[in-house]
Coordinates of C-alpha atoms in Angstrom, one line a residue:
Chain A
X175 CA -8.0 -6.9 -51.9
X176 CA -5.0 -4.2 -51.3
X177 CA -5.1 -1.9 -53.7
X178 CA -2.2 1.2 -53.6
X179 CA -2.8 3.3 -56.6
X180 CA 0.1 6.0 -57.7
X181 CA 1.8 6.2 -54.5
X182 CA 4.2 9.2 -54.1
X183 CA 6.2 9.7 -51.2
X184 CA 9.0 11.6 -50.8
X185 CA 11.9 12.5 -48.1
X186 CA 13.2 15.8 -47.9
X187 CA 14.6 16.3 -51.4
X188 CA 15.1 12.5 -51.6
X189 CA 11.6 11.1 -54.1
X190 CA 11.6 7.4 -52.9
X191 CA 8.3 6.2 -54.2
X192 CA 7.2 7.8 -58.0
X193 CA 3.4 7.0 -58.8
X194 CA 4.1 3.5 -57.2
X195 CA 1.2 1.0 -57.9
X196 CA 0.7 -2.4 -56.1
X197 CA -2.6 -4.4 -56.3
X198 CA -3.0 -7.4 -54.2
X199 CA -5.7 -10.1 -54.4
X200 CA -6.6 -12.6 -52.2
X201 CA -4.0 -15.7 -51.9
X202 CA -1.6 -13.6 -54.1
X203 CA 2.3 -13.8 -53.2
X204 CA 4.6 -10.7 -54.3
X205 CA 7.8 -9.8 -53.0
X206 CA 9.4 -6.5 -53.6
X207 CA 13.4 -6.4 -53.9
X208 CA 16.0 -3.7 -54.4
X209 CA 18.8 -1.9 -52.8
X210 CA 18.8 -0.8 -49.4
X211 CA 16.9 2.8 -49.1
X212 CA 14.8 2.3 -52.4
X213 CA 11.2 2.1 -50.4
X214 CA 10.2 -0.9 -49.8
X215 CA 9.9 -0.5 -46.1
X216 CA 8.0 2.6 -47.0
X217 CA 5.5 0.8 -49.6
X218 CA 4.9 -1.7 -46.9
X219 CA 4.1 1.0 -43.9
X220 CA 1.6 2.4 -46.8
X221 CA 0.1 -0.8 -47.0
X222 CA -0.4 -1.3 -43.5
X223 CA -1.4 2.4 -43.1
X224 CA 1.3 3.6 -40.4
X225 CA 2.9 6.2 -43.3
X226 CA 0.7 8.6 -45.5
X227 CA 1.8 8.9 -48.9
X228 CA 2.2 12.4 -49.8
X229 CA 0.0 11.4 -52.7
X230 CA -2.1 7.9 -54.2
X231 CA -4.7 6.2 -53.0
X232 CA -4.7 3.3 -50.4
X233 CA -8.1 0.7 -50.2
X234 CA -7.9 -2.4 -48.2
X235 CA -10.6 -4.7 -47.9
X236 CA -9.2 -7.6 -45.9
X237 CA -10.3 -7.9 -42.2
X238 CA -7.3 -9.5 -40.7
X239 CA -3.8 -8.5 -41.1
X240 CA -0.6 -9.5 -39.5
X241 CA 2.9 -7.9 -39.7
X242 CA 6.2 -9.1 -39.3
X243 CA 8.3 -5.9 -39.1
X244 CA 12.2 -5.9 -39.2
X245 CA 12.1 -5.7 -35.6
X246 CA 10.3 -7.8 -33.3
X247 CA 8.2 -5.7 -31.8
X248 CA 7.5 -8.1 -28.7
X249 CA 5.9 -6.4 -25.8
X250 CA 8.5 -6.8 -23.3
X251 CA 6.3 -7.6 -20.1
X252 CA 4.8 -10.6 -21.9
X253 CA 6.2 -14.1 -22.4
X254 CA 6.5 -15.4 -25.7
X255 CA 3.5 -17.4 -25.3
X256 CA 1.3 -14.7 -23.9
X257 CA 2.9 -12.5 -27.1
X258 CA 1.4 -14.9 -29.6
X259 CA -1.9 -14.8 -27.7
X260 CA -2.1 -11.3 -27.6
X261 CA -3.5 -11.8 -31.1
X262 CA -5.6 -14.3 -30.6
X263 CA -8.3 -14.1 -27.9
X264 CA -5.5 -12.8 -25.2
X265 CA -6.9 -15.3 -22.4
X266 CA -6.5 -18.3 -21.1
X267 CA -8.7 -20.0 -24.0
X268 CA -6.2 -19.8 -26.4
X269 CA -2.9 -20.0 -24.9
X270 CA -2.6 -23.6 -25.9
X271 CA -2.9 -22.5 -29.5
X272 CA -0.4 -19.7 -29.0
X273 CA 2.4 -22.8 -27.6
X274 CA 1.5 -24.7 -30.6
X275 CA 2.2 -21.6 -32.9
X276 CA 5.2 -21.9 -31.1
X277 CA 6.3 -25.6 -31.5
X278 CA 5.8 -25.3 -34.5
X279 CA 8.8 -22.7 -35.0
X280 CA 10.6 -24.5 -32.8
X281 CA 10.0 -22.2 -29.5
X282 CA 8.1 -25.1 -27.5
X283 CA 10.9 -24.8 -24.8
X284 CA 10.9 -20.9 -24.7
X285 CA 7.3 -20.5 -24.5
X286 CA 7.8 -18.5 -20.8
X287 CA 10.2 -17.1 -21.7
X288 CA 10.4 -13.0 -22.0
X289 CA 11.6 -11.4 -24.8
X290 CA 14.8 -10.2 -23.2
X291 CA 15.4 -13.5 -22.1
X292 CA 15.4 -14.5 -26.3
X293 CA 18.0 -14.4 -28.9
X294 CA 17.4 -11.7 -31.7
X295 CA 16.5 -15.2 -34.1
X296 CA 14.0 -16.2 -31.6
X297 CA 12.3 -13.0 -30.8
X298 CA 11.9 -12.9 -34.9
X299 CA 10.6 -16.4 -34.5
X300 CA 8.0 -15.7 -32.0
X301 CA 7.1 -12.3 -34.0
X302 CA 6.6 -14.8 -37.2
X303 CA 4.4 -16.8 -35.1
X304 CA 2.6 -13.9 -33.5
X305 CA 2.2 -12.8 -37.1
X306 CA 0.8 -16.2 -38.3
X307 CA -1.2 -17.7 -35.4
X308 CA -4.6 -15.5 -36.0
X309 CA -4.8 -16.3 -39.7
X310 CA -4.5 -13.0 -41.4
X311 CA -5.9 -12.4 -44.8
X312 CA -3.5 -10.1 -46.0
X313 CA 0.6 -10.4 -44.2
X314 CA 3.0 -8.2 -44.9
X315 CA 7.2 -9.4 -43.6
X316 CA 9.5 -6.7 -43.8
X317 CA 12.8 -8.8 -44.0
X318 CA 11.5 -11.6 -41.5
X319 CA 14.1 -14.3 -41.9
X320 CA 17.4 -12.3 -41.5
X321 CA 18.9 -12.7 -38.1
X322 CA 18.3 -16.6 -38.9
X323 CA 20.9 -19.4 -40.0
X324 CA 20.6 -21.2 -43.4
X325 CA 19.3 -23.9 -42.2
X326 CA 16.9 -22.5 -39.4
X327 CA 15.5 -20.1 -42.0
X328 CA 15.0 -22.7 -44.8
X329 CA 12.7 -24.8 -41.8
X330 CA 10.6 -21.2 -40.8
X331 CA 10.2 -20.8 -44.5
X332 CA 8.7 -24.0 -44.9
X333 CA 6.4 -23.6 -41.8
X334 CA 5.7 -20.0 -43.3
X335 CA 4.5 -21.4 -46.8
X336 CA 2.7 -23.9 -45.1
X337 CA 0.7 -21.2 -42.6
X338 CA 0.1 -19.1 -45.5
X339 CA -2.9 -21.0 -46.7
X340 CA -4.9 -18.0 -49.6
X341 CA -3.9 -15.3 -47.7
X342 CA -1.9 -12.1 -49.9
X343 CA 1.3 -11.9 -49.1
X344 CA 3.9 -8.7 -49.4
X345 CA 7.2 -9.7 -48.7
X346 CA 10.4 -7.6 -48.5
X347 CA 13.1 -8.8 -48.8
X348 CA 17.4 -9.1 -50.2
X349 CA 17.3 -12.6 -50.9
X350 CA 15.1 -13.6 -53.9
X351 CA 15.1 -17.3 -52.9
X352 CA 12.9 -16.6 -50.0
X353 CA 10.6 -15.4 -52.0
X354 CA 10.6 -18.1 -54.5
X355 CA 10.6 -20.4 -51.8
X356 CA 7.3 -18.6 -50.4
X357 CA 5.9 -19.0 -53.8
X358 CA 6.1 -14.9 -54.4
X359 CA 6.0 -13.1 -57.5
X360 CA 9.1 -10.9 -57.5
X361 CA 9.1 -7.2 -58.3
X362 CA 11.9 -5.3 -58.7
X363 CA 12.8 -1.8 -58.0
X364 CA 12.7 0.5 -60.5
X365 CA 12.2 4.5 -61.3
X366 CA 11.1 5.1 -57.6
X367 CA 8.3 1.8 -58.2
X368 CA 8.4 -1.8 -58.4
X369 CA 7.8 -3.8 -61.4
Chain B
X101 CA 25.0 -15.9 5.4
X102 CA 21.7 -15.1 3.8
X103 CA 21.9 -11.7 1.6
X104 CA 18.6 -10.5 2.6
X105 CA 19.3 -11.1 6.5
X106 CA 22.7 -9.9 6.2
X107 CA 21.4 -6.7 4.4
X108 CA 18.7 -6.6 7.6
X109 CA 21.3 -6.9 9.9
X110 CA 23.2 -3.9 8.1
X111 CA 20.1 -1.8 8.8
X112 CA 19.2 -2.8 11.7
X113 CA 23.0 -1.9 13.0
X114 CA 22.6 1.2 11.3
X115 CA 19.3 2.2 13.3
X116 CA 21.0 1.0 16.6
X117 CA 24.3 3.5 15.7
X118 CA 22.0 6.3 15.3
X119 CA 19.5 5.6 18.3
X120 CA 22.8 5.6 20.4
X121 CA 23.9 8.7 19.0
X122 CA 20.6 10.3 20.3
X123 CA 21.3 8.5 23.7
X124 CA 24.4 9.9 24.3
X125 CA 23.6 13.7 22.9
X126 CA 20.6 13.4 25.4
X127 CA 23.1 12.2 28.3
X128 CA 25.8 15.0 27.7
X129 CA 22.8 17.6 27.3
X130 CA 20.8 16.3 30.5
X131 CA 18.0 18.5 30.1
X132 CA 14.5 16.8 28.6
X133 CA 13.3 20.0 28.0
X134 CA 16.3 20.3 25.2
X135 CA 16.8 17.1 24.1
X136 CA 14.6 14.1 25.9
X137 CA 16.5 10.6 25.8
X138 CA 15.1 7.4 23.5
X139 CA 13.5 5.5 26.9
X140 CA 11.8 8.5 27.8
X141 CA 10.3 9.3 23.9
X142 CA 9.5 5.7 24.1
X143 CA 7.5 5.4 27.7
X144 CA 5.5 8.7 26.2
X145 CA 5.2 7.0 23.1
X146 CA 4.0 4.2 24.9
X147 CA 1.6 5.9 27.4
X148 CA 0.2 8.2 24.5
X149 CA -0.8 4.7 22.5
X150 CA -2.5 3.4 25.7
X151 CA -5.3 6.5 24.8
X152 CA -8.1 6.3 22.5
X153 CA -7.6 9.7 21.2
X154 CA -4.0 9.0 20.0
X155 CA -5.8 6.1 17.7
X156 CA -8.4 8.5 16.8
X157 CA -5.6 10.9 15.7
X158 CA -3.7 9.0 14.0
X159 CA -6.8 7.5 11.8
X160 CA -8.2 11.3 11.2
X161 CA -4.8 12.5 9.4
X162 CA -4.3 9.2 7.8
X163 CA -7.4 10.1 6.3
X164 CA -6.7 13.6 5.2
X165 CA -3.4 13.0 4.3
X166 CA -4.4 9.6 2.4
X167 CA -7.2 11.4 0.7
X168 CA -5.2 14.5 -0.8
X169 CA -2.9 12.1 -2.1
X170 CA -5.0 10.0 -3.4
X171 CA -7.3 12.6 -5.2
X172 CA -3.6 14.1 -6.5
X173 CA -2.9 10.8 -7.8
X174 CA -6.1 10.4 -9.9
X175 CA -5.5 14.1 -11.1
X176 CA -2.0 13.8 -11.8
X177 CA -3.0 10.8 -13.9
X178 CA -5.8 12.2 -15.6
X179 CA -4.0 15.3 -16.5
X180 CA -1.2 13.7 -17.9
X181 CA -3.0 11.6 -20.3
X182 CA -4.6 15.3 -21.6
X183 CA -2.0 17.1 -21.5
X184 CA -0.1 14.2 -23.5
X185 CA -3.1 14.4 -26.1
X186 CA -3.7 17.9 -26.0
X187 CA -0.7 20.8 -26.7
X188 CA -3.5 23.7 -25.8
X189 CA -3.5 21.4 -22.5
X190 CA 0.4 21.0 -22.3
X191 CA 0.9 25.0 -22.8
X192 CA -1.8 26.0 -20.7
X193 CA -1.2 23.3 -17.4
X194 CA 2.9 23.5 -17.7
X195 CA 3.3 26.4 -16.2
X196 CA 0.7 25.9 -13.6
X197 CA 2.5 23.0 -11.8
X198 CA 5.9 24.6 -12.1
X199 CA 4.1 27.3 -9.9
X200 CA 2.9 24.6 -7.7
X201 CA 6.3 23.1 -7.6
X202 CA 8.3 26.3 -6.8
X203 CA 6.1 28.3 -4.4
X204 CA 7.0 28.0 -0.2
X205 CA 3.9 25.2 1.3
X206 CA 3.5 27.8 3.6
X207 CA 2.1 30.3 1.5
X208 CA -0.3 27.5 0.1
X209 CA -1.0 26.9 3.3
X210 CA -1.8 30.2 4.1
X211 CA -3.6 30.9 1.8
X212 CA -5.9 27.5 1.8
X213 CA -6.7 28.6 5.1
X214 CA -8.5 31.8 4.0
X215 CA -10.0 29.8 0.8
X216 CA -11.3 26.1 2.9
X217 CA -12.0 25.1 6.1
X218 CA -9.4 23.9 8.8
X219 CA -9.9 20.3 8.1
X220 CA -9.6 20.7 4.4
X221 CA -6.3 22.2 4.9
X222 CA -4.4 19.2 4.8
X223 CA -6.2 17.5 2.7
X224 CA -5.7 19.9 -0.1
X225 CA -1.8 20.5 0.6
X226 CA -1.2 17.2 0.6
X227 CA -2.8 16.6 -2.7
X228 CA -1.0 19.9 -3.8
X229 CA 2.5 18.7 -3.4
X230 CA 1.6 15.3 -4.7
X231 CA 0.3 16.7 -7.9
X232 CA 2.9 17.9 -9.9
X233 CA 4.8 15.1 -9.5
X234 CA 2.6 12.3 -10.4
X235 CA 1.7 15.1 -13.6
X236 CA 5.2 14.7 -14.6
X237 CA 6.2 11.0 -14.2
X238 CA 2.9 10.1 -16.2
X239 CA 3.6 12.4 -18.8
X240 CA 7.6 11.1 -19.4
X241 CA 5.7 7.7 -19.2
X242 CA 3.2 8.2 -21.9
X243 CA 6.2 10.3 -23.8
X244 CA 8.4 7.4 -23.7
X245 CA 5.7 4.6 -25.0
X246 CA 7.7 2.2 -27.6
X247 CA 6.0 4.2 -30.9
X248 CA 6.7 0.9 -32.6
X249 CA 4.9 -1.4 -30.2
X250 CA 2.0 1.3 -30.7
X251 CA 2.1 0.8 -34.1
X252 CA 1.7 -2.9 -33.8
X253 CA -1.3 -1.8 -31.7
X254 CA -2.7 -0.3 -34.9
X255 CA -1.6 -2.9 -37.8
X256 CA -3.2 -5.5 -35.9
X257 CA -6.8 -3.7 -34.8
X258 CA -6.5 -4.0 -31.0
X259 CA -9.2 -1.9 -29.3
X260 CA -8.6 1.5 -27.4
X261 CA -9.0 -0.7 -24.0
X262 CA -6.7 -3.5 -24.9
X263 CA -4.1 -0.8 -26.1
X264 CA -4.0 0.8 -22.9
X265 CA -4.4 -2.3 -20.9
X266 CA -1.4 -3.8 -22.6
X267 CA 0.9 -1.5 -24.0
X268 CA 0.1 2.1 -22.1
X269 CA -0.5 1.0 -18.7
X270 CA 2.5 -1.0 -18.5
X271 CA 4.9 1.5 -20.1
X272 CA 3.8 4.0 -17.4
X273 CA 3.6 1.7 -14.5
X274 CA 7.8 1.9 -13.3
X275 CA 7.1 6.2 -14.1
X276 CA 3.9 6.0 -11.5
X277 CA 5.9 3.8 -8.9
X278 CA 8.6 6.4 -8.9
X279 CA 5.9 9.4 -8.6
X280 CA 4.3 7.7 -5.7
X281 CA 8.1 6.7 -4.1
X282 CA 8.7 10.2 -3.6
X283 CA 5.3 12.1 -3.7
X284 CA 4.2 10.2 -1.0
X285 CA 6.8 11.6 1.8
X286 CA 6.1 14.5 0.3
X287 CA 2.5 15.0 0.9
X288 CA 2.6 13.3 4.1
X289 CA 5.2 15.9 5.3
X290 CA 3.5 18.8 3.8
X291 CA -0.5 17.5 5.2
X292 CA 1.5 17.2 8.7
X293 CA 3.0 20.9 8.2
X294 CA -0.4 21.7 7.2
X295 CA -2.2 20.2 10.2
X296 CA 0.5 22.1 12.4
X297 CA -0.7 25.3 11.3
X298 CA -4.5 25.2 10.9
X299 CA -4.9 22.8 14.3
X300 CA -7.8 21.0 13.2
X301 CA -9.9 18.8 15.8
X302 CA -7.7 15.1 16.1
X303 CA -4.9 15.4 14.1
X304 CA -1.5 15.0 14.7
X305 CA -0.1 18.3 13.4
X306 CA -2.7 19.7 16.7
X307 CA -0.8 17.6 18.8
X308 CA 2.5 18.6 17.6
X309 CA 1.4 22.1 18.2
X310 CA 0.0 21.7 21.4
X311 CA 3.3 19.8 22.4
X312 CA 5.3 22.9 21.5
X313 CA 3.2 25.5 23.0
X314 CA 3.1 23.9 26.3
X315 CA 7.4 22.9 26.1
X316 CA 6.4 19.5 26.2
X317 CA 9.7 18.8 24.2
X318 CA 9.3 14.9 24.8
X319 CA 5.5 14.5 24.0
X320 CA 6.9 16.5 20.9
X321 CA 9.3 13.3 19.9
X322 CA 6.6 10.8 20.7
X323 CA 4.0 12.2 18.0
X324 CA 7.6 12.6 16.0
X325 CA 8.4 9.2 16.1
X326 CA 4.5 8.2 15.4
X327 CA 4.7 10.4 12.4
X328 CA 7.5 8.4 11.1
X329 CA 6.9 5.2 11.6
X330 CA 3.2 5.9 10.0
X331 CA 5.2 7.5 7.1
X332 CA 7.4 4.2 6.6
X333 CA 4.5 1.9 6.9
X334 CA 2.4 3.7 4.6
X335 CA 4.4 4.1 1.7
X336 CA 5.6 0.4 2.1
X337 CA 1.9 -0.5 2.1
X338 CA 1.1 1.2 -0.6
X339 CA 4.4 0.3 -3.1
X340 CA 3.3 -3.2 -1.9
X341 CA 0.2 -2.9 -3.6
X342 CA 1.7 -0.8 -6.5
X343 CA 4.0 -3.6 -6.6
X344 CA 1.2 -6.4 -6.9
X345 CA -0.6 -4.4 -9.9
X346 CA 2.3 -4.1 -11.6
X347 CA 4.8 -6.5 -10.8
X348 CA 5.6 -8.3 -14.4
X349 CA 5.6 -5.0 -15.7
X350 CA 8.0 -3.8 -13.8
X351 CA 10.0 -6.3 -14.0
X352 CA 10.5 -6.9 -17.7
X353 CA 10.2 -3.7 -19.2
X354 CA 13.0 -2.5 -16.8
X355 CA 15.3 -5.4 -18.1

């Protein structure tokens, strides 16, 4: 369970988060939307503990978690394959899994490729797969399906829902039908939380 | 043609202008004493490699020098990871290899002399030189890290080892190739200079000396020319194996 308790965090005189709750159980789906700036990035780096609040309480009790962050984050000295693996046993035992990660977001042909070598669509791909190949318990996507087509992101959705299995989702994103089609629970931004 | 012969042949036309150029300043000085001509450099050259002792030589400063650099490189890492950690260690070691940077080798040199013994000499100039520059390129390395990728790192629990093997070690990688692509002339020139002044037993900077002291201009050349050519094959032996560690590295994240 994920459990952010009167979260508080503010920017210079800016107060973006106001005594912001969020409780997450285990095969739960939320997504949090609002204008651009409101905090959901910032709720979400709480959640995966990369920003303290300036007050609230964070407790997480699942053991594997996955992010797909607005950028790709791939390490740049690693094919695509060996960038999904790096998550999974990072040796030769599991690089077949990390191609079939791959297939299945329609990378099969890219799998040595480097990043640079990939479109900004693809290296979000790979970053989805990276994100979904070691099974996490809890995922959180900052905006993961944004530098894709209609149609390509409609497919990686579907691939998505299907990974997701009963792990807790947290999903930010502009575009309400990707959460619906994620099966989320949609919170809005409101009064500096999301309800 | 071939770009990589034709870029040979460039070189190689290059070295043949400049050898000439030495031929003919040789010719219009006529005096060996002054200036000794390229066949006679080479038949000393040639007769001095014929000697067990110019072997012997050659492998005792390759050793010194090898080891000071060596010993500066494992520093200069070491105390860029602290002083990367640590401020106290960044405001106290700062200063200390901008001294090391600044002040004349010769004074180091001098005063290594009264500290070690003549064969340490060398090894601790070169080391000396080598130091501050390998201290530096790992420390813009390790400052210039992705912070994102680190963060990844973190959001998905990968050990302290599997950090460094993957994300550290790889940002720093092209920073350490460029340390050792200059630091290595470096130290080699300054263990040389080093040798030159505290004479120890079988070393080339003994035999530059002696050359010198007894106007043996073209004997001079010959350990010249050795010096050089050991220099070049050195540091392309060891960015070689730089190279082989680090290779994918290297390559991508400079893409």
């Amino acid at each position: 369970m994920l459990n952010l308790k009167e979260i508080s965090v503010r920017f210079g005189e800016k107060q973006v988060l106001d005594k912001c709750s969020l409780r997450l159980e285990k095969g739960e789906r939320v997504a949090l939307t609002g204008p651009s700036g409101c905090g959901k990035t910032t709720l979400a780096r709480v959640a995966l503990s990369l920003h303290n609040p300036d007050s609230g309480t964070v407790s997480c009790g699942f053991a594997r978690i996955a992010a797909v962050f607005q950028e790709p984050r791939l390490l740049p000295w690693l094919t695509a394959a060996e960038n999904v693996n790096l998550v999974l046993s990072d040796s030769a035992r599991t690089v077949e899994e990390a191609r079939a990660w791959l297939e299945r977001l329609e990378l099969g042909d890219s799998s040595t490729l480097y990043p640079s070598e990939l479109s900004g669509g693809m290296q979000q791909r790979v970053s989805i797969a990276r994100a979904l190949a070691p099974g996490p318990e809890l995922l959180v996507m900052d905006e993961p399906f944004k530098a894709m087509d209609e149609a390509l992101r409609d497919r990686v959705l579907r691939v998505t829902a299907d990974a997701l299995g009963d792990a807790a989702l947290l999903l930010i994103t502009h575009n309400e039908r990707e959460a619906y089609a994620l099966g989320c629970r949609v919170l809005r931004y409101r009064d500096g939380c999301f309800v | 043609m071939n770009p990589a012969l034709s870029k040979a042949l460039r070189r190689l036309a290059v070295a043949v202008f400049w050898l000439m150029v030495w031929q003919l300043a040789a010719a219009a000085v006529g005096k060996e004493l002054l200036l000794p001509g390229l066949e006679a450099v080479l038949k000393k050259l040639i007769a001095l490699a014929s000697t067990g002792a110019f072997w012997r030589t050659l492998a005792r400063t390759i050793l010194r020098v090898l080891t000071g650099i060596l010993s500066a490189v494992v520093l200069g890492v070491l105390t860029g990871l602290l002083t990367h950690k640590s401020r106290l260690a960044r405001e106290l070691l700062s200063p200390v290899m901008t001294l090391l940077k600044s002040t004349p080798v010769a004074s180091f040199i001098i005063l290594a002399l009264v500290w070690l013994g003549r064969d340490a000499v060398p090894v601790f100039i070169a080391g000396l030189m080598v130091l501050p520059v390998v201290w530096a390129n790992t420390a813009a390395g390790l400052a210039g890290i992705d912070p994102q990728l680190l963060e990844l790192a973190s959001v998905y629990r990968f050990p302290r080892m599997k950090t460094f093997r993957r994300i550290v070690w790889p940002s720093v990688l092209p920073h350490l190739r460029a340390a050792l692509r200059s630091a290595l002339g470096l130290g080699w020139k300054a263990g040389i200079a080093a040798e030159v002044l505290t004479v120890p037993p079988y070393s080339i900077g003994k035999s530059i000396y002696e050359a010198k002291l007894y106007l043996e201009t073209t004997e001079l050349f010959a350990w010249t020319a050795a010096v050089v050519l050991l220099s070049f094959l050195i540091e392309r032996v060891i960015l070689r194996l730089v190279d082989g560690i680090g290779r994918k590295e290297r390559a991508h994240a400079e893409s």
